[in-house]
Amino acid sequence: QVQPVESGGGLVQAGGSLRLSCVASIVSNYGMGWFRQAPGKEREFVSTITWSGANTTYANSVKGRFTISRDNTKNTVYLQMSSLKPEDTAVYYCAAGSYSSRSKDYASWGRGTQVTVSS
């Protein structure tokens, strides 16, 4: 499918880990990004990766804790999240079509997966 589909969200205790996955038929051709939106807040950039996987960028708030990667043979992008904090609680969205921290640069969005971190 062209529209990205996220999975892997859930409830985890602070300090724990989760791995999000995003599957889309166009993954192997484009840069991909992860964004998140917490209740009452605007959607914010989390991470992005080039189509080849050679370059990645992270928001300062997740740098050193989250890792983005991709497997183009599986049309899948991953977001490995470690040392999770309650402030990481949000709906996480996968976006396709760019290597950018700006949401407007992406052409296709998934419906999101909920990540809840308990203290």
CSV table of C-alpha atoms in Angstrom, one decimal, residues 29-110:
chain,number,residue,atom,x,y,z
A,29,ASN,CA,12.1,5.0,-3.0
A,30,TYR,CA,11.9,8.0,-0.7
A,31,GLY,CA,13.2,9.6,2.5
A,32,MET,CA,11.0,8.8,5.5
A,33,GLY,CA,10.2,10.5,8.8
A,34,TRP,CA,8.7,10.0,12.2
A,35,PHE,CA,6.7,12.7,13.9
A,36,ARG,CA,4.7,12.6,17.1
A,37,GLN,CA,1.8,14.5,18.6
A,38,ALA,CA,1.0,14.6,22.3
A,39,PRO,CA,-2.5,15.6,23.6
A,40,GLY,CA,-3.0,19.3,23.4
A,41,LYS,CA,0.2,19.9,21.5
A,42,GLU,CA,1.2,20.4,17.9
A,43,ARG,CA,2.7,17.6,15.8
A,44,GLU,CA,6.5,17.6,16.2
A,45,PHE,CA,9.4,16.2,14.3
A,46,VAL,CA,11.2,13.1,15.8
A,47,SER,CA,13.5,11.7,13.2
A,48,THR,CA,14.1,11.3,9.5
A,49,ILE,CA,16.2,9.1,7.2
A,50,THR,CA,17.3,9.3,3.6
A,51,TRP,CA,16.2,6.6,1.1
A,52,SER,CA,19.5,4.9,1.3
A,53,GLY,CA,19.7,5.1,5.0
A,54,ALA,CA,23.1,6.8,4.8
A,55,ASN,CA,21.9,10.0,6.6
A,56,THR,CA,19.7,10.5,9.6
A,57,THR,CA,18.5,13.4,11.7
A,58,TYR,CA,17.0,13.6,15.1
A,59,ALA,CA,15.2,16.1,17.3
A,60,ASN,CA,17.3,17.2,20.2
A,61,SER,CA,14.7,15.7,22.6
A,62,VAL,CA,15.3,12.2,21.4
A,63,LYS,CA,18.9,12.3,20.3
A,64,GLY,CA,20.9,9.5,21.8
A,65,ARG,CA,17.8,7.6,22.8
A,66,PHE,CA,16.0,6.9,19.5
A,67,THR,CA,17.4,5.3,16.4
A,68,ILE,CA,15.8,5.3,13.0
A,69,SER,CA,16.7,2.7,10.4
A,70,ARG,CA,15.2,1.1,7.3
A,71,ASP,CA,15.1,-2.2,5.4
A,72,ASN,CA,14.2,-1.4,1.8
A,73,THR,CA,13.9,-5.1,1.0
A,74,LYS,CA,11.0,-5.2,3.4
A,75,ASN,CA,9.6,-1.7,2.6
A,76,THR,CA,9.9,-0.9,6.3
A,77,VAL,CA,11.3,1.9,8.4
A,78,TYR,CA,11.9,1.4,12.1
A,79,LEU,CA,12.1,3.7,15.1
A,80,GLN,CA,13.9,2.1,18.0
A,81,MET,CA,13.1,4.0,21.2
A,82,SER,CA,15.1,3.4,24.4
A,83,SER,CA,15.3,5.1,27.8
A,84,LEU,CA,11.7,6.2,27.3
A,85,LYS,CA,10.3,9.1,29.4
A,86,PRO,CA,6.7,10.0,30.2
A,87,GLU,CA,7.1,13.1,28.0
A,88,ASP,CA,7.6,10.7,25.0
A,89,THR,CA,3.9,9.8,25.3
A,90,ALA,CA,2.2,10.7,22.1
A,91,VAL,CA,0.8,9.3,18.9
A,92,TYR,CA,3.6,8.5,16.6
A,93,TYR,CA,3.2,9.1,12.8
A,94,CYS,CA,5.2,7.7,9.9
A,95,ALA,CA,5.6,10.0,6.9
A,96,ALA,CA,6.9,9.3,3.4
A,97,GLY,CA,8.4,11.4,0.7
A,98,SER,CA,11.2,13.5,2.1
A,99,TYR,CA,14.3,13.8,4.2
A,100,SER,CA,13.2,16.7,6.3
A,101,SER,CA,12.1,17.9,9.7
A,102,ARG,CA,9.2,19.8,8.3
A,103,SER,CA,5.9,18.0,8.2
A,104,LYS,CA,4.8,19.9,5.1
A,105,ASP,CA,7.5,18.3,3.0
A,106,TYR,CA,5.9,14.9,3.3
A,107,ALA,CA,3.4,13.6,0.8
A,108,SER,CA,1.9,10.6,2.6
A,109,TRP,CA,1.1,9.9,6.3
A,110,GLY,CA,0.1,6.9,8.3
